[in-house]
Coordinates of C-alpha atoms (C1' of nucleotides) in Angstrom, one line a residue:
Chain A
X9 CA 192.4 105.2 21.5
X10 CA 189.1 105.8 21.2
X11 CA 187.7 107.2 24.6
X12 CA 184.5 107.2 25.0
X13 CA 183.7 110.9 26.5
X14 CA 180.3 112.4 28.3
X15 CA 180.1 115.8 26.8
X16 CA 179.2 115.0 23.6
X17 CA 177.9 110.9 24.2
X18 CA 180.7 109.9 21.9
X19 CA 184.1 108.0 21.0
X20 CA 186.5 109.7 20.3
X21 CA 190.1 109.7 19.5
X22 CA 192.3 110.7 22.3
X23 CA 194.7 113.4 21.9
X24 CA 196.5 114.8 24.1
X25 CA 196.8 118.1 24.9
X26 CA 200.1 117.8 26.1
X27 CA 201.5 114.1 24.9
X28 CA 204.9 115.0 27.5
X29 CA 202.2 115.2 29.9
X30 CA 199.1 113.7 30.7
X31 CA 196.9 114.8 33.5
X32 CA 194.2 112.8 35.2
X33 CA 191.8 113.4 37.7
X34 CA 189.4 111.6 39.6
X35 CA 186.6 112.0 42.3
X36 CA 187.6 109.7 45.1
X37 CA 186.0 108.7 48.2
X38 CA 184.4 111.2 51.4
X39 CA 186.4 109.1 54.1
X40 CA 183.0 109.2 56.4
X41 CA 183.4 104.8 56.5
X42 CA 184.5 102.5 54.7
X43 CA 184.5 101.9 51.0
X44 CA 182.0 99.7 49.5
X45 CA 182.0 97.6 46.6
X46 CA 180.3 100.5 44.5
X47 CA 183.3 102.5 44.9
X48 CA 185.9 100.1 44.2
X49 CA 185.0 100.3 40.7
X50 CA 186.5 103.4 39.5
X51 CA 189.4 103.0 41.7
X52 CA 189.6 99.9 39.4
X53 CA 188.8 101.3 36.4
X54 CA 191.0 104.4 35.5
X55 CA 193.9 101.9 37.8
X56 CA 193.5 100.0 34.2
X57 CA 193.2 103.7 32.0
X58 CA 196.5 104.8 34.0
X59 CA 198.2 101.9 33.4
X60 CA 197.8 101.8 29.5
X61 CA 198.4 106.0 29.8
X62 CA 201.7 104.8 31.8
X63 CA 203.0 102.1 29.0
X64 CA 201.3 105.6 25.8
X65 CA 203.2 108.2 27.5
X66 CA 206.3 109.3 29.1
X67 CA 204.8 111.3 32.1
X68 CA 200.5 111.1 33.6
X69 CA 199.9 113.2 36.5
X70 CA 197.1 110.9 37.9
X71 CA 195.5 112.7 40.8
X72 CA 192.3 110.8 42.7
X73 CA 191.3 113.4 45.9
X74 CA 190.1 112.4 49.3
X75 CA 186.8 114.5 51.1
X76 CA 188.0 115.3 54.4
X77 CA 185.9 118.0 55.3
X78 CA 182.2 116.6 55.3
X79 CA 178.7 116.6 57.7
X80 CA 178.8 113.2 57.4
X81 CA 182.5 113.0 58.6
X82 CA 181.3 115.9 60.9
X83 CA 178.5 113.8 62.5
X84 CA 180.4 110.4 62.1
X85 CA 183.5 112.7 64.5
X86 CA 180.2 113.8 67.0
X87 CA 179.0 109.8 67.5
X88 CA 182.5 108.8 69.1
X89 CA 182.8 112.4 70.3
X90 CA 186.6 112.3 68.8
X91 CA 188.6 114.7 65.9
X92 CA 187.4 114.5 62.8
X93 CA 191.4 113.5 62.1
X94 CA 190.6 110.5 64.2
X95 CA 187.2 109.9 61.4
X96 CA 189.7 110.8 58.8
X97 CA 192.9 109.2 58.7
X98 CA 191.1 106.2 60.2
X99 CA 189.1 105.4 56.8
X100 CA 191.6 106.9 55.0
X101 CA 194.1 104.1 56.3
X102 CA 190.8 102.0 55.1
X103 CA 190.7 103.1 51.5
X104 CA 194.1 102.8 51.5
X105 CA 193.9 99.0 52.4
X106 CA 191.7 97.8 49.9
X107 CA 192.0 99.3 47.6
X108 CA 196.1 97.0 47.6
X109 CA 194.2 95.4 48.6
X110 CA 192.3 95.1 44.4
X111 CA 196.1 95.4 43.8
X112 CA 194.6 99.1 42.4
X113 CA 198.7 101.5 42.4
X114 CA 198.4 104.3 44.0
X115 CA 197.9 107.6 42.7
X116 CA 200.6 110.4 41.9
X117 CA 198.6 113.2 44.6
X118 CA 196.1 112.3 47.1
X119 CA 195.3 115.9 47.8
X120 CA 193.3 116.1 50.5
X121 CA 190.7 119.1 50.6
X122 CA 192.1 120.8 54.0
X123 CA 195.1 120.6 53.3
X124 CA 193.6 122.8 49.6
X125 CA 192.4 125.7 51.3
X126 CA 194.1 129.0 50.5
X127 CA 193.3 127.5 46.8
X128 CA 190.1 127.0 47.3
X129 CA 189.2 130.7 48.9
X130 CA 191.8 132.2 46.3
X131 CA 189.2 130.2 43.5
X132 CA 186.2 131.6 45.5
X133 CA 187.5 134.5 45.1
X134 CA 188.4 135.0 41.9
X135 CA 184.8 134.0 41.0
X136 CA 183.3 137.1 43.4
X137 CA 185.9 138.7 41.1
X138 CA 184.6 137.8 37.5
X139 CA 180.5 138.0 38.9
X140 CA 179.5 134.2 38.7
X141 CA 179.7 134.1 42.6
X142 CA 178.7 136.8 45.1
X143 CA 178.4 136.1 49.4
X144 CA 174.9 135.8 51.2
X145 CA 174.0 135.1 54.5
X146 CA 177.7 133.8 55.5
X147 CA 177.4 131.5 52.2
X148 CA 179.3 131.9 48.6
X149 CA 177.0 130.9 46.0
X150 CA 178.2 130.1 42.2
X151 CA 175.6 132.4 40.5
X152 CA 174.5 129.7 37.4
X153 CA 173.4 132.5 35.0
X154 CA 176.4 133.8 35.1
X155 CA 177.4 130.7 32.8
X156 CA 175.5 130.8 30.1
X157 CA 176.9 127.2 29.1
X158 CA 175.0 125.4 32.7
X159 CA 173.8 122.4 31.7
X160 CA 176.2 121.0 28.3
X161 CA 177.7 118.3 30.3
X162 CA 175.1 116.3 32.0
X163 CA 172.3 117.7 28.7
X164 CA 170.6 119.6 31.5
X165 CA 168.1 122.6 30.8
X166 CA 168.8 124.5 34.0
X167 CA 165.3 126.1 33.9
X168 CA 163.9 122.0 33.9
X169 CA 165.6 121.6 36.2
X170 CA 163.7 123.5 38.9
X171 CA 160.6 121.8 37.8
X172 CA 162.3 118.1 39.5
X173 CA 164.1 119.9 42.0
X174 CA 163.6 117.9 45.1
X175 CA 165.2 120.2 47.4
X176 CA 163.7 123.8 48.9
X177 CA 165.7 126.7 47.6
X178 CA 167.3 128.4 50.0
X179 CA 166.4 131.5 50.6
X180 CA 169.5 133.2 50.1
X181 CA 169.8 132.6 46.6
X182 CA 169.8 134.8 43.7
X183 CA 168.8 132.2 40.4
X184 CA 167.1 129.1 42.3
X185 CA 170.4 126.9 40.3
X186 CA 173.1 128.4 42.3
X187 CA 175.1 126.0 44.8
X188 CA 177.3 126.4 47.4
X189 CA 180.8 127.5 47.0
X190 CA 181.4 128.2 50.8
X191 CA 178.9 127.7 53.7
X192 CA 178.9 128.6 57.0
X193 CA 180.7 126.7 60.3
X194 CA 179.6 127.0 63.9
X195 CA 182.6 127.3 66.3
X196 CA 182.4 123.9 67.3
X197 CA 182.4 122.4 64.5
X198 CA 185.9 122.2 61.8
X199 CA 186.2 125.2 59.7
X200 CA 188.1 128.6 58.4
X201 CA 188.9 132.0 58.7
X202 CA 187.3 133.5 55.5
X203 CA 188.8 136.4 53.7
X204 CA 186.8 139.3 55.6
X205 CA 185.5 141.0 52.6
X206 CA 183.4 138.2 52.2
X207 CA 181.3 139.5 55.2
X208 CA 181.4 135.0 56.1
X209 CA 182.9 134.6 58.7
X210 CA 184.2 131.2 59.5
X211 CA 183.2 128.1 57.1
X212 CA 184.4 125.5 55.2
X213 CA 184.5 124.9 50.9
X214 CA 181.5 123.3 49.4
X215 CA 182.0 119.9 48.3
X216 CA 182.0 121.3 43.8
X217 CA 184.2 123.4 44.5
X218 CA 187.1 122.0 45.9
X219 CA 188.0 119.3 43.1
X220 CA 187.9 122.5 41.2
X221 CA 190.6 124.0 43.3
X222 CA 192.4 121.2 43.3
X223 CA 192.7 119.9 40.1
X224 CA 193.6 123.6 39.2
X225 CA 196.8 123.5 42.0
X226 CA 198.2 120.4 40.6
X227 CA 197.2 119.8 36.6
X228 CA 196.4 123.1 35.6
X229 CA 193.9 125.0 34.1
X230 CA 192.6 122.5 31.8
X231 CA 193.1 118.3 32.2
X232 CA 192.6 115.8 29.7
X233 CA 191.0 113.6 31.4
X234 CA 188.3 113.7 33.8
X235 CA 186.3 110.5 35.4
X236 CA 184.2 109.4 38.7
X237 CA 180.7 107.2 38.5
X238 CA 177.9 107.8 36.2
X239 CA 175.9 110.0 39.2
X240 CA 178.2 112.5 39.3
X241 CA 177.6 113.6 36.1
X242 CA 175.4 116.4 37.5
X243 CA 175.3 118.0 40.6
X244 CA 179.2 117.7 40.8
X245 CA 181.0 117.8 37.2
X246 CA 178.6 119.8 35.8
X247 CA 179.1 122.3 38.8
X248 CA 182.9 121.4 38.7
X249 CA 183.0 122.6 35.0
X250 CA 180.6 125.8 35.6
X251 CA 183.6 126.5 38.5
X252 CA 186.9 125.7 36.8
X253 CA 185.9 127.1 33.9
X254 CA 184.3 130.6 34.7
X255 CA 187.7 130.7 37.0
X256 CA 190.2 130.3 33.9
X257 CA 188.5 133.1 31.4
X258 CA 186.6 130.4 29.5
X259 CA 189.5 127.6 28.9
X260 CA 188.3 123.9 28.7
X261 CA 187.7 122.2 31.8
X262 CA 188.5 118.1 31.4
X263 CA 189.2 117.4 27.7
X264 CA 187.4 113.7 28.4
X265 CA 184.7 113.1 30.5
X266 CA 184.9 109.3 31.7
X267 CA 182.4 107.6 34.5
X268 CA 182.2 104.6 34.9
X269 CA 178.0 102.4 35.6
X270 CA 176.5 101.8 38.8
X271 CA 177.3 98.0 40.7
X272 CA 173.6 97.0 41.3
X273 CA 173.2 94.4 44.5
X274 CA 171.2 91.1 43.7
X275 CA 170.0 93.8 40.4
X276 CA 169.0 96.1 43.4
X277 CA 170.8 99.2 43.6
X278 CA 172.6 99.3 46.4
X279 CA 172.0 101.6 48.6
X280 CA 171.9 101.7 53.1
X281 CA 167.8 102.3 52.9
X282 CA 167.7 98.7 51.5
X283 CA 170.4 97.8 53.5
X284 CA 172.9 96.0 50.7
X285 CA 175.6 98.1 50.9
X286 CA 178.5 95.3 50.4
X287 CA 181.9 96.5 51.2
X288 CA 185.1 95.9 50.3
X289 CA 186.6 94.5 53.3
X290 CA 183.4 92.6 54.1
X291 CA 184.2 91.0 50.8
X292 CA 187.7 90.1 51.0
X293 CA 187.3 87.5 53.7
X294 CA 185.6 85.7 51.6
X295 CA 187.8 86.0 48.3
X296 CA 190.9 87.5 47.2
X297 CA 191.7 90.9 46.3
X298 CA 192.8 89.6 42.4
X299 CA 188.8 88.0 42.0
X300 CA 187.3 91.0 43.4
X301 CA 189.2 93.2 40.9
X302 CA 188.7 90.5 37.7
X303 CA 184.7 90.9 39.0
X304 CA 184.9 94.0 38.2
X305 CA 186.9 94.1 35.4
X306 CA 184.4 91.3 33.4
X307 CA 182.2 94.4 32.4
X308 CA 182.5 97.0 30.3
X309 CA 183.0 100.0 32.6
X310 CA 180.4 102.3 31.3
X311 CA 177.5 99.5 31.2
X312 CA 176.1 98.7 34.8
X313 CA 177.6 95.8 36.5
X314 CA 175.8 93.1 39.3
X315 CA 177.5 92.0 42.1
X316 CA 176.2 88.8 43.3
X317 CA 177.8 85.5 44.1
X318 CA 177.7 83.3 41.2
X319 CA 179.5 86.9 39.4
X320 CA 182.5 86.5 42.2
X321 CA 182.3 82.8 41.9
X322 CA 183.0 83.0 38.2
X323 CA 186.0 85.2 38.1
X324 CA 187.3 82.8 40.9
X325 CA 187.4 80.0 38.5
X326 CA 189.0 82.8 35.2
X327 CA 191.4 82.9 37.3
X328 CA 192.6 79.4 37.5
X329 CA 192.1 78.9 34.1
X330 CA 194.7 81.3 33.6
X331 CA 196.9 80.7 36.8
X332 CA 196.5 77.8 35.6
X333 CA 198.5 77.8 32.0
X334 CA 200.9 79.6 34.3
X335 CA 201.5 77.1 36.4
X336 CA 201.8 74.2 33.7
X337 CA 205.0 76.2 32.3
X338 CA 205.8 77.7 35.6
X339 CA 209.6 75.8 34.4
X340 CA 210.3 78.8 31.2
X341 CA 211.6 81.6 32.1
X342 CA 209.0 85.0 30.3
X343 CA 210.9 86.1 27.5
X344 CA 209.8 89.4 28.0
X345 CA 210.8 90.7 24.7
X346 CA 207.5 90.1 24.6
X347 CA 205.0 92.6 25.4
X348 CA 201.1 92.2 25.3
X349 CA 199.6 91.1 21.8
X350 CA 198.4 94.4 20.1
X351 CA 194.5 92.9 19.4
X352 CA 195.0 92.8 23.5
X353 CA 195.9 97.1 22.6
X354 CA 193.7 97.5 20.9
X355 CA 190.7 96.1 23.3
X356 CA 192.1 98.4 25.9
X357 CA 192.7 101.5 23.2
X358 CA 189.1 100.7 22.3
X359 CA 187.4 103.0 24.9
X360 CA 188.8 100.6 27.7
X361 CA 187.5 97.4 26.8
X362 CA 188.3 95.0 29.0
X363 CA 185.9 91.8 28.3
X364 CA 187.8 92.4 25.2
X365 CA 190.8 92.7 26.7
X366 CA 190.2 89.1 28.8
X367 CA 188.7 87.6 25.8
X368 CA 192.8 87.5 24.3
X369 CA 194.5 86.7 27.6
X370 CA 192.7 83.7 27.1
X371 CA 193.3 83.2 24.0
X372 CA 196.8 83.5 24.6
X373 CA 195.9 80.9 28.0
X374 CA 194.7 78.2 25.7
X375 CA 197.6 78.9 23.6
X376 CA 200.6 78.5 26.5
X377 CA 198.4 75.4 27.2
X378 CA 198.8 73.6 24.0
X379 CA 202.3 75.4 23.3
X380 CA 205.3 72.6 22.5
X381 CA 208.5 74.8 22.7
X382 CA 210.3 76.4 25.4
X383 CA 210.4 79.1 23.0
X384 CA 206.4 79.6 22.3
X385 CA 206.2 79.2 25.9
X386 CA 208.8 81.2 27.1
X387 CA 206.7 84.4 24.4
X388 CA 204.0 83.5 25.8
X389 CA 203.9 83.9 28.9
X390 CA 205.2 87.0 28.6
X391 CA 202.8 87.8 26.4
X392 CA 199.9 86.6 28.8
X393 CA 201.9 88.4 32.2
X394 CA 201.6 91.7 30.2
X395 CA 198.9 91.5 29.3
X396 CA 198.1 90.5 33.7
X397 CA 200.1 93.4 34.3
X398 CA 198.5 96.3 32.4
X399 CA 194.9 95.2 33.9
X400 CA 196.5 94.5 37.5
X401 CA 195.8 91.1 37.4
X402 CA 197.9 87.2 37.3
X403 CA 200.7 89.1 39.3
X404 CA 201.2 86.6 42.3
X405 CA 202.6 83.3 42.0
X406 CA 200.4 80.6 40.5
X407 CA 202.0 78.3 43.6
X408 CA 200.3 80.6 45.4
X409 CA 197.5 81.9 43.7
X410 CA 196.0 77.8 44.0
X411 CA 197.3 77.7 47.9
X412 CA 195.4 80.8 48.9
X413 CA 192.5 80.5 51.7
X414 CA 190.2 83.5 53.1
X415 CA 188.5 82.0 54.7
X416 CA 190.2 79.5 58.1
X417 CA 191.2 77.2 56.5
X418 CA 190.5 73.9 59.0
X419 CA 193.6 71.9 57.4
X420 CA 197.3 73.2 57.3
X421 CA 199.7 72.9 54.2
X422 CA 201.7 71.0 56.1
X423 CA 198.9 68.2 56.7
X424 CA 197.3 68.6 52.7
X425 CA 201.1 68.1 52.3
X426 CA 201.1 64.6 54.0
X427 CA 198.4 63.5 53.2
X428 CA 198.8 64.2 49.7
X429 CA 202.7 62.2 50.3
X430 CA 199.9 59.2 52.1
X431 CA 197.9 59.1 48.9
X432 CA 201.1 58.8 46.6
X433 CA 201.8 55.9 48.5
X434 CA 198.5 53.9 48.5
X435 CA 198.4 55.0 44.7
X436 CA 202.5 53.3 43.8
X437 CA 200.8 50.1 45.8
X438 CA 198.0 49.6 43.9
X439 CA 195.8 50.4 46.4
X440 CA 193.1 53.1 45.1
X441 CA 190.4 52.8 47.5
X442 CA 192.6 54.6 50.2
X443 CA 193.8 56.8 46.9
X444 CA 190.7 57.3 46.9
X445 CA 189.5 58.4 50.0
X446 CA 191.9 60.9 50.7
X447 CA 191.0 62.5 47.2
X448 CA 187.6 62.9 48.6
X449 CA 188.8 63.9 52.5
X450 CA 190.3 66.5 51.3
X451 CA 187.8 68.1 49.2
X452 CA 185.9 67.7 51.9
X453 CA 187.8 70.5 53.2
X454 CA 187.7 72.3 49.9
X455 CA 191.1 70.9 48.5
X456 CA 190.8 69.6 45.2
X457 CA 193.5 66.9 43.6
X458 CA 195.4 67.1 40.8
X459 CA 197.6 63.7 39.7
X460 CA 199.2 65.5 36.3
X461 CA 202.7 64.2 35.1
X462 CA 204.9 66.1 37.2
X463 CA 203.3 65.0 40.0
X464 CA 200.3 65.0 42.4
X465 CA 199.4 68.9 43.2
X466 CA 196.3 70.8 44.6
X467 CA 194.1 73.8 45.7
X468 CA 192.1 75.7 47.6
X469 CA 188.8 76.5 46.5
X470 CA 188.1 77.8 50.3
Chain B
rG20 C1' 157.3 114.7 33.5
rG21 C1' 162.8 115.9 31.7
rC22 C1' 167.4 113.6 30.8
rU23 C1' 171.3 109.3 29.7
rC24 C1' 172.0 104.3 29.4
rG25 C1' 170.8 99.4 28.4
rG26 C1' 167.3 94.4 27.0
rU27 C1' 172.8 89.0 22.6
rG28 C1' 172.8 81.5 23.6
rG29 C1' 171.1 78.2 30.4
rC30 C1' 174.6 82.0 32.9
rA31 C1' 178.0 86.6 32.4
rG32 C1' 179.9 88.8 28.7
rA33 C1' 182.1 91.9 24.0
rG34 C1' 180.9 92.6 19.1
rU35 C1' 179.4 92.7 14.0
rG36 C1' 175.5 95.4 7.7
rG37 C1' 176.6 89.7 5.2
rU38 C1' 181.9 84.4 7.1
rG39 C1' 177.7 83.4 15.1
rA40 C1' 184.1 87.0 20.6
rU41 C1' 185.2 84.7 24.7
rG42 C1' 184.6 82.7 30.9
rC43 C1' 180.9 79.2 33.2
rA44 C1' 177.9 75.2 32.6
rG45 C1' 176.2 71.5 29.4
rG46 C1' 177.0 67.1 25.6
rG47 C1' 180.5 63.4 22.8
rG48 C1' 186.1 62.8 22.4
rA49 C1' 191.5 62.1 24.0
rC50 C1' 194.1 61.4 28.0
rU51 C1' 193.6 59.0 33.6
rG52 C1' 193.1 53.2 38.3
rC53 C1' 189.1 56.6 38.8
rA54 C1' 189.0 61.8 38.7
rA55 C1' 190.9 66.5 38.6
rA56 C1' 193.5 69.7 34.8
rU57 C1' 194.7 70.1 29.9
rC58 C1' 193.6 69.5 24.2
rC59 C1' 190.0 68.3 20.1
rC60 C1' 185.1 68.5 18.4
rC61 C1' 179.3 69.4 19.3
rG62 C1' 174.2 72.7 20.6
rU63 C1' 171.1 77.0 21.7
rA64 C1' 171.3 84.2 20.7
rC65 C1' 170.7 88.7 19.8
rG66 C1' 163.1 92.5 23.8
rU67 C1' 159.1 93.5 20.5
rC68 C1' 156.6 95.7 15.8
rG69 C1' 157.6 98.4 11.8
rG70 C1' 161.0 101.0 8.1
rU71 C1' 165.0 101.5 4.8
rU72 C1' 169.2 97.6 1.8
rC73 C1' 170.1 92.7 -2.4
rA74 C1' 171.5 91.7 3.3
rA75 C1' 169.5 93.7 9.6
rU76 C1' 171.4 91.2 16.2
rU77 C1' 174.4 95.5 13.5
rC78 C1' 171.0 102.2 10.9
rC79 C1' 166.5 104.3 11.3
rG80 C1' 161.2 104.8 13.7
rG81 C1' 156.8 103.3 17.4
rC82 C1' 155.8 100.3 21.2
rC83 C1' 157.4 97.0 26.4
rC84 C1' 160.5 95.8 29.7
rG85 C1' 165.0 97.6 33.0
rA86 C1' 168.7 100.3 35.4
rG87 C1' 170.2 106.0 36.6
rC88 C1' 170.6 110.7 37.7
rC89 C1' 166.9 115.3 38.3
rU90 C1' 170.9 119.4 43.9
rC91 C1' 174.3 113.9 50.0
rC92 C1' 176.2 109.5 46.5
rA93 C1' 180.8 105.3 42.5

RNA sequence: GGCUCGGUGGCAGAGUGGUGAUGCAGGGGACUGCAAAUCCCCGUACGUCGGUUCAAUUCCGGCCCGAGCCUCCA
C-alpha cells in the first residue's frame, strides 16, 4: 500500500512498525456543537482506510479522540448555565448519530481529554524534566527552541513564523513560538490541580498536548498513521510531533502523516462568518446518509471538495445505478468466496484512490447487468458487495434504497402499491391513458414507475 | 510576504511520456403500448508561454488564475 506522507510530501510504501498491530490516530471533534459536513470528511476517509487495513492486518488499533474540555465548550455551558458535561454529552451523542448515519464504523478507541488528565500531566512533567518545557505565570509552555526539528512537518521556518504571526505574543513566553501545554482555570471553570512543583495551581491542558498524551496512552510512543484535516498540519500536528518526540527521547511520533483536503461550500470556504456552515444533520434531512458518504468519497481525499446541491444529487444517481444492478439480480445469492477484484483493491492501496475504486465498482455493475449465467451473477454480486463494504456502501437492501424517503412523503407505501395495482389493471385492459395518468400522478409525488419483466416496480426520488 | 496544493471534455472526477478511466448530462440504436431501467454505439479535454524529448495533458521553468495554512478551525 502506498500512502502520501505529509512529512515527506510524497507517496511512500506503507511498512508498518509491527505488522501484528497497526496503530492509527485521527483527530476527532471538539464537542461544543453539531458536526458540519467538513467534520465528516476525515471521519469517512479514515474509516475507509481503517476498513482496508483491517482486511490486510490481523489487528488495527484506531483511535479517534473527543476533545471535551475547551474554551468554546466553556462558553456554550455558560450560555446555558449548565455543567460542561451537559454540553459535551449532548454533542458526543449527536456526533455518534451523525457518523452512524454516514456508515462510519466506531473507532477502537474514543479517548476523551477529561479522562486522560493524569497522563497529560505526566507527559508535561517529563517535558519539564527534560528541559523541553517550563512553567511561567501559571502556564506551562513548550520550548520550541529546545526542539531543533520544529517546523519540519509543516515545512515552516520557526523564525519566519514570527513575521506572519497575527496574535500578540504573551509576555511570559521565553520564545515567541512557544505554545501552551497547561493554562490556568479560574474557580468558576472546570480545572484540575497541577503538581505543586509547577507552581501553577489549578488549570487545564492546552489543546495540543491532549492528543500527544492520548495517543501515547492508547497506541504507544510511535504510531503508524496519524490523520486529520489539512488545517491541522500547523500548528496542531507540528506541536504534537514536537511534544511527543521530546517526551519520548527522540523516538519518531507518527511514521505516516495523512491529511484530507478541505471542503468548500459552493466554492467558498465554510465559515461561520460567511454563514455557510452546513450541519451533517441538516443534510441528512434532505438526503440519505449513504449518498452523503458517497459524495464525500467522490473525490480523492487530499483534493479540495466542493459541496453543493449537484454533488449530492450526483451521488444519489450513482447509488441508483449501483443498487439497480443489485436489485435486478436479487434472486441470485452472492458467491461470497469472491472478494473485490484486484483492480479495486489496488486503487484503494494507491493512497486511498476512492474515485478509481468507484470506477471499478461501476465496471462491476455493468458486467452484472449484462451477466447471463447464475454463476457470473453470483460472482459479480459478491465482488460488488465486497467492494461496497470496503467503501462502507451498498450494504442495505436495494429495495430499501429505492423506497427511501428522507422528506416527509405525502404518499404511503400502501397507497403507492394500490395505485400501482390499479395501473396494472388498466394496462391489462389496454387502457393506457389511465395507466399513464396514474404514472404521472405518482411522478408528481416523486415516485417513479418502472415496468420490468418481473412486473411493475417503483422508486422514490425524494 | 512565506509555505502547501490545484487548474482535465457540458458537469463531477481519476490517470498517464506514445493505443483519450468512471458517473451524470447529450446524440444515435435495441428493448417497450409509451416510458423508465438495462444493453450497444458516438462527440467534446488536459490554464498559458517556453524548454527537454522521436513523442508531453503527463517531466522542467516562467506567467496567469484558484483553494488552504502562517498559533480557535476537519
